[in-house]
Amino acid sequence: MPHRTFLCRLIFCAIFSVSIINVFNGASSPSFFLHYSKPAAALQHHVVCPQSELADDVLVVLRTGATESRQKVPVHFQTTLRCVPHFIILSDLDEEIEGHAVHDVLGGHGGVTEKKRNEHDDFKLYHQLQKHGRQNVDSQRVIMAESGSSKGDYLNTGNEGWKLDKWKFLPMIDRSYQEMPNAKWYVFIEADTFLGWNNLLEYLANFDPSKPYYIGKHLYINDIEFGYGGAGFVLSNPAMRKVIEQRSMRFRDYEDFTATHWVGDCALGKVLEDAKVPLHRAFPHFQGDSPATLDPATSKIDRTAWCFPVITYHHVSPAEISDLWRFEQEWYKKVCVPRPWYTRDLKRTNYKADCATLARHLTSPPRCLP
């Protein structure tokens, strides 16, 4: 593991250096202040949460399943989600994990039809969960290895939880929109995805949320292009509404499409294609690999991994998510404490203070300068 830890840090140093370069070039620099969105975070005074005007307009949706949720979800409450004002956890079982509600997205309004749930073999596990709860769930194999599965999740088709997962993609659009209908952006990640919150906010600031955007790492199955769910993807509010409308017009057709395809992100890509919302290819900002398995020489759409700030990593274990979070926090503190600061109101007095002092004295988010 020492060489993997070193590689993680090396890659992060290269990525974060881009932010510093942007500051020297006069480009937008990260905004920082101690903003505790969750009670658990408020008790930890050493946590530094990047913030921007967009933060309250973003809903982060973490998709998981009962076969992995207890092992993989808690680390997110201890790391990135501590800085996220609005998030929801969607699964195949209603339960509570460390005080946070986890919602079954397959049943009820907007979920999979009862007819399809009763007739399709993929729902064997779902019926067991609804009848017996978590009993015997632990017998399902959960991939917890460092840097994820060397085979890749698209080859993990024998897992019952994996079979059930593809049915969540379309219902989770309706459920997420119901949760926060006025959000400008909806960000979808998985339990083994690391999310760089600050890089996400900086990236989304370049797009007009009043337009239908579908943003993610592109993949193809046959002739359908879609955003890879493991790398995370983003939909704007207008794009969400288009999906919901399109799906409502051909509900059974899209259920049949999902039944005959092996991944749900492809089914969502099909609905968006029919709704005339093309994918905005976001490689290498959204990564399908972990830092330890990422090949920086890989080139897609005339881009390599270098000089692009990473927003997500995939196939990362809880331990690796914690390591990445700690590295990120250490970097923020080195950049921000102590530094000269300024506010958006140029008439105000400049302060020289650390993040905590500024959080107490400034009414608008400070910007950190090198």
XYZ file of C-alpha atoms in Angstrom:
370
model
C 0.000 0.000 0.000
C 2.832 2.559 0.522
C 3.394 2.851 -3.242
C -0.347 3.343 -3.816
C -0.507 6.032 -1.163
C 2.470 7.760 -2.759
C 0.817 7.541 -6.191
C -2.422 8.993 -4.813
C -0.562 11.933 -3.345
C 1.522 12.473 -6.468
C -1.556 12.620 -8.680
C -3.355 14.933 -6.262
C -0.364 17.281 -6.132
C -0.485 17.552 -9.919
C -4.238 18.117 -9.921
C -4.317 20.668 -7.138
C -1.433 22.588 -8.673
C -3.784 23.513 -11.493
C -5.861 25.545 -9.037
C -2.777 27.483 -7.954
C -1.805 28.124 -11.567
C -5.297 29.424 -12.234
C -4.944 31.917 -9.392
C -1.691 33.308 -10.813
C -3.345 33.583 -14.223
C -6.259 35.530 -12.771
C -8.720 32.691 -13.223
C -11.331 31.789 -10.651
C -9.823 30.553 -7.397
C -11.517 28.289 -4.840
C -13.676 29.881 -2.158
C -13.190 28.610 1.380
C -14.918 29.143 4.691
C -16.002 27.005 7.586
C -19.510 26.095 6.524
C -20.934 23.230 8.546
C -23.974 21.842 6.780
C -24.353 18.779 9.001
C -24.461 18.611 12.815
C -21.693 15.989 12.829
C -19.390 18.357 10.959
C -20.105 21.238 13.323
C -18.460 19.300 16.127
C -15.219 18.964 14.147
C -13.659 22.414 14.119
C -10.722 21.346 11.989
C -12.894 20.592 8.928
C -12.488 23.054 6.043
C -15.397 23.076 3.604
C -14.968 24.759 0.214
C -18.029 26.719 -0.734
C -19.475 28.702 -3.594
C -22.745 30.363 -4.534
C -23.758 27.088 -6.226
C -23.508 24.868 -3.166
C -27.102 25.321 -1.983
C -28.398 24.655 -5.505
C -26.849 21.189 -5.852
C -28.371 17.878 -4.761
C -25.895 15.010 -4.447
C -27.530 11.605 -4.974
C -25.632 8.561 -3.711
C -26.919 5.306 -5.187
C -26.264 2.090 -3.273
C -27.831 -1.250 -2.359
C -28.509 -3.242 0.791
C -25.773 -5.748 -0.053
C -23.106 -3.036 0.287
C -24.627 -0.038 2.057
C -23.492 -0.850 5.613
C -19.910 -1.392 4.445
C -19.508 1.404 1.888
C -21.860 4.271 2.757
C -20.709 5.339 6.276
C -17.362 6.684 5.060
C -19.188 9.292 2.976
C -20.834 10.714 6.093
C -17.379 11.093 7.608
C -15.817 12.724 4.540
C -17.202 14.621 1.547
C -20.867 14.661 2.540
C -19.918 16.644 5.653
C -19.509 19.649 3.349
C -22.501 18.983 1.067
C -25.598 20.967 2.107
C -28.097 18.703 0.318
C -27.836 14.980 -0.348
C -30.013 11.880 -0.515
C -29.175 8.165 -0.302
C -31.149 5.894 -2.648
C -31.136 2.117 -2.418
C -33.328 -0.988 -2.655
C -34.303 -0.995 1.034
C -35.687 1.628 3.408
C -33.328 1.785 6.382
C -31.257 4.134 8.503
C -27.458 4.274 8.535
C -25.712 6.340 11.208
C -28.763 8.547 11.625
C -29.278 9.152 7.903
C -32.333 7.901 6.016
C -31.755 5.515 3.110
C -34.678 5.265 0.691
C -35.980 2.380 -1.390
C -36.197 3.863 -4.899
C -37.669 0.813 -6.637
C -41.100 0.744 -5.002
C -43.835 3.354 -4.754
C -44.642 6.223 -7.076
C -42.063 6.653 -9.821
C -40.460 3.289 -9.102
C -40.586 0.083 -11.110
C -44.119 -1.168 -11.803
C -45.432 -3.919 -9.560
C -46.001 -6.130 -12.598
C -42.341 -5.905 -13.626
C -41.133 -6.457 -10.069
C -43.256 -9.592 -9.774
C -42.364 -11.157 -13.100
C -38.652 -10.419 -13.571
C -35.976 -12.636 -12.006
C -33.785 -9.621 -11.179
C -36.143 -8.783 -8.298
C -35.593 -11.990 -6.336
C -33.313 -10.170 -3.914
C -35.683 -7.206 -3.729
C -38.582 -9.404 -2.594
C -36.342 -11.000 0.012
C -35.332 -7.563 1.301
C -38.912 -6.346 1.548
C -40.031 -9.514 3.356
C -37.088 -10.228 5.655
C -35.093 -6.981 5.743
C -31.342 -7.409 6.029
C -31.581 -11.084 7.009
C -29.119 -13.152 4.912
C -27.960 -10.031 3.071
C -24.454 -10.483 4.442
C -24.141 -13.656 2.385
C -23.843 -11.467 -0.713
C -20.240 -10.849 -1.708
C -19.238 -7.197 -1.384
C -16.185 -6.005 -3.290
C -14.112 -4.127 -0.719
C -10.618 -4.632 -2.121
C -8.275 -1.680 -2.444
C -8.867 0.150 -5.714
C -11.989 -1.848 -6.482
C -12.334 -4.875 -8.704
C -9.597 -5.666 -11.169
C -12.289 -7.211 -13.367
C -14.422 -4.088 -13.374
C -18.022 -3.784 -12.229
C -19.421 -4.445 -15.711
C -18.193 -8.029 -15.368
C -19.682 -8.534 -11.919
C -22.987 -9.696 -13.388
C -23.361 -12.719 -11.113
C -24.038 -10.617 -8.018
C -27.740 -10.352 -7.146
C -27.323 -6.788 -5.923
C -25.654 -5.840 -9.198
C -28.579 -7.297 -11.195
C -31.015 -5.220 -9.150
C -28.973 -2.034 -9.432
C -29.727 -1.357 -13.103
C -33.404 -0.824 -12.285
C -32.635 2.144 -10.014
C -31.388 4.583 -12.639
C -34.701 5.764 -14.074
C -36.686 5.795 -10.790
C -33.904 7.735 -9.064
C -34.416 10.641 -11.462
C -38.045 11.044 -10.365
C -37.194 10.525 -6.686
C -34.312 13.028 -6.735
C -36.418 15.664 -8.423
C -39.175 15.163 -5.840
C -36.596 15.600 -3.079
C -35.399 18.993 -4.328
C -37.388 20.275 -7.324
C -35.721 23.694 -7.271
C -32.139 22.433 -7.435
C -30.101 23.672 -10.362
C -27.898 20.583 -10.535
C -28.281 16.914 -9.613
C -25.064 14.965 -9.110
C -25.262 11.155 -9.132
C -22.501 9.021 -7.620
C -22.063 5.477 -6.323
C -20.906 4.184 -2.955
C -17.403 3.475 -4.284
C -17.022 6.894 -5.903
C -14.911 9.679 -4.426
C -16.356 13.149 -5.075
C -14.167 16.261 -5.099
C -16.756 18.784 -3.923
C -14.752 21.938 -4.603
C -13.703 20.847 -8.095
C -17.327 19.966 -8.854
C -18.565 23.419 -7.844
C -15.834 25.164 -9.810
C -16.616 23.031 -12.869
C -20.391 23.524 -12.776
C -19.922 27.291 -12.506
C -18.956 27.196 -16.200
C -22.394 25.948 -17.312
C -25.786 27.620 -17.603
C -28.160 25.643 -15.331
C -31.200 26.982 -17.191
C -30.272 24.758 -20.158
C -30.638 20.968 -20.378
C -27.216 19.496 -19.573
C -26.203 15.858 -19.224
C -22.556 15.724 -18.123
C -20.378 12.660 -17.575
C -17.681 10.261 -18.749
C -18.862 8.823 -22.048
C -19.369 5.143 -22.756
C -21.142 3.312 -25.563
C -23.229 0.162 -25.736
C -24.067 -0.500 -29.345
C -25.033 2.949 -30.665
C -26.188 4.447 -27.355
C -23.883 6.966 -25.690
C -24.318 7.487 -21.966
C -22.590 8.861 -18.886
C -20.874 6.098 -16.909
C -22.642 5.793 -13.552
C -19.550 4.701 -11.629
C -17.658 7.834 -12.628
C -20.659 9.957 -11.645
C -22.744 12.180 -13.864
C -24.665 15.443 -13.601
C -28.065 16.575 -14.860
C -29.333 20.136 -14.853
C -32.869 20.880 -13.697
C -34.234 21.201 -17.269
C -32.598 17.892 -18.217
C -34.192 16.202 -15.202
C -37.616 17.447 -16.233
C -37.086 16.215 -19.786
C -36.207 12.730 -18.521
C -39.267 12.615 -16.277
C -41.566 13.766 -19.093
C -40.043 11.401 -21.665
C -40.206 8.437 -19.324
C -43.822 9.143 -18.373
C -44.857 9.015 -22.037
C -43.245 5.596 -22.646
C -43.008 4.108 -19.167
C -43.452 0.446 -20.123
C -41.161 0.786 -23.156
C -38.293 1.968 -21.005
C -38.902 -0.775 -18.444
C -38.690 -3.318 -21.254
C -35.518 -1.626 -22.507
C -33.980 -1.864 -19.034
C -34.946 -5.533 -18.810
C -33.092 -6.369 -22.022
C -29.933 -4.362 -21.256
C -27.338 -5.116 -18.624
C -26.681 -1.646 -17.159
C -29.063 1.059 -16.015
C -26.877 3.993 -17.019
C -27.363 2.891 -20.625
C -31.147 2.921 -20.111
C -30.927 6.463 -18.780
C -28.778 7.431 -21.764
C -31.488 6.055 -24.056
C -34.172 8.195 -22.404
C -31.987 11.299 -22.661
C -31.206 10.518 -26.289
C -34.935 10.246 -27.034
C -35.486 13.523 -25.160
C -32.856 15.193 -27.406
C -30.409 15.895 -24.561
C -26.899 14.952 -25.748
C -24.111 13.930 -23.402
C -21.488 16.551 -22.626
C -18.313 14.466 -22.465
C -16.497 15.296 -19.260
C -13.400 13.092 -19.363
C -10.995 13.342 -17.556
C -12.844 15.429 -14.941
C -15.009 12.373 -14.237
C -12.849 9.257 -13.832
C -13.843 5.617 -14.080
C -10.622 4.592 -12.331
C -9.053 5.021 -8.909
C -5.821 6.998 -8.388
C -3.918 3.726 -8.020
C -5.180 2.242 -11.306
C -5.483 5.400 -13.397
C -3.178 5.499 -16.418
C -2.230 9.168 -16.939
C -1.222 8.388 -20.520
C -4.757 7.331 -21.465
C -6.176 9.653 -24.109
C -9.854 10.140 -24.884
C -11.465 12.881 -26.988
C -7.947 14.289 -27.494
C -7.403 14.678 -23.735
C -5.108 12.987 -21.244
C -5.465 13.109 -17.469
C -2.887 15.859 -17.019
C -3.869 19.483 -16.328
C -7.564 18.743 -15.773
C -8.885 18.904 -12.184
C -10.452 15.594 -11.235
C -14.015 15.655 -9.890
C -14.530 11.927 -9.259
C -12.600 8.693 -8.864
C -14.287 5.283 -9.103
C -13.537 1.839 -7.657
C -12.153 3.294 -4.448
C -12.527 1.492 -1.131
C -13.727 3.222 2.062
C -10.114 3.330 3.281
C -9.015 5.057 0.086
C -11.881 7.541 0.263
C -10.716 8.438 3.776
C -7.131 8.827 2.560
C -8.189 11.093 -0.307
C -10.360 13.173 2.035
C -7.521 13.613 4.518
C -5.104 14.598 1.780
C -7.627 17.120 0.441
C -8.201 18.597 3.894
C -4.453 18.914 4.528
C -4.037 20.680 1.199
C -6.827 23.154 1.953
C -5.266 24.027 5.292
C -1.840 24.575 3.760
C -3.338 26.905 1.159
C -5.658 28.762 3.526
C -3.969 29.074 6.908
C -2.622 31.694 7.244
C -2.963 33.691 3.993
C -3.952 37.166 2.824
C -7.666 37.324 2.047
C -10.130 39.544 0.301
C -13.896 39.654 -0.110
C -16.098 40.356 -3.082
C -16.830 43.800 -1.601
C -13.649 45.722 -2.416
C -14.648 48.496 0.007
C -14.199 46.184 2.963
C -10.965 45.988 4.905
C -8.629 43.157 3.953
C -7.939 40.654 6.682
C -4.978 38.461 7.510
C -6.389 35.562 9.419
C -7.052 31.873 9.311
C -10.224 30.214 8.005
C -11.964 30.108 11.378
C -11.394 33.823 12.061
C -12.696 34.756 8.639
C -15.763 32.597 9.072
C -16.609 34.556 12.206
C -15.958 38.020 10.777
C -16.867 37.992 7.082
C -20.440 37.889 5.853
C -19.478 36.750 2.342
C -17.251 33.758 1.502
C -13.559 34.711 1.416
C -11.285 33.740 -1.419
C -7.941 32.205 -0.735
C -4.879 33.665 -2.424
C -1.405 32.099 -2.574
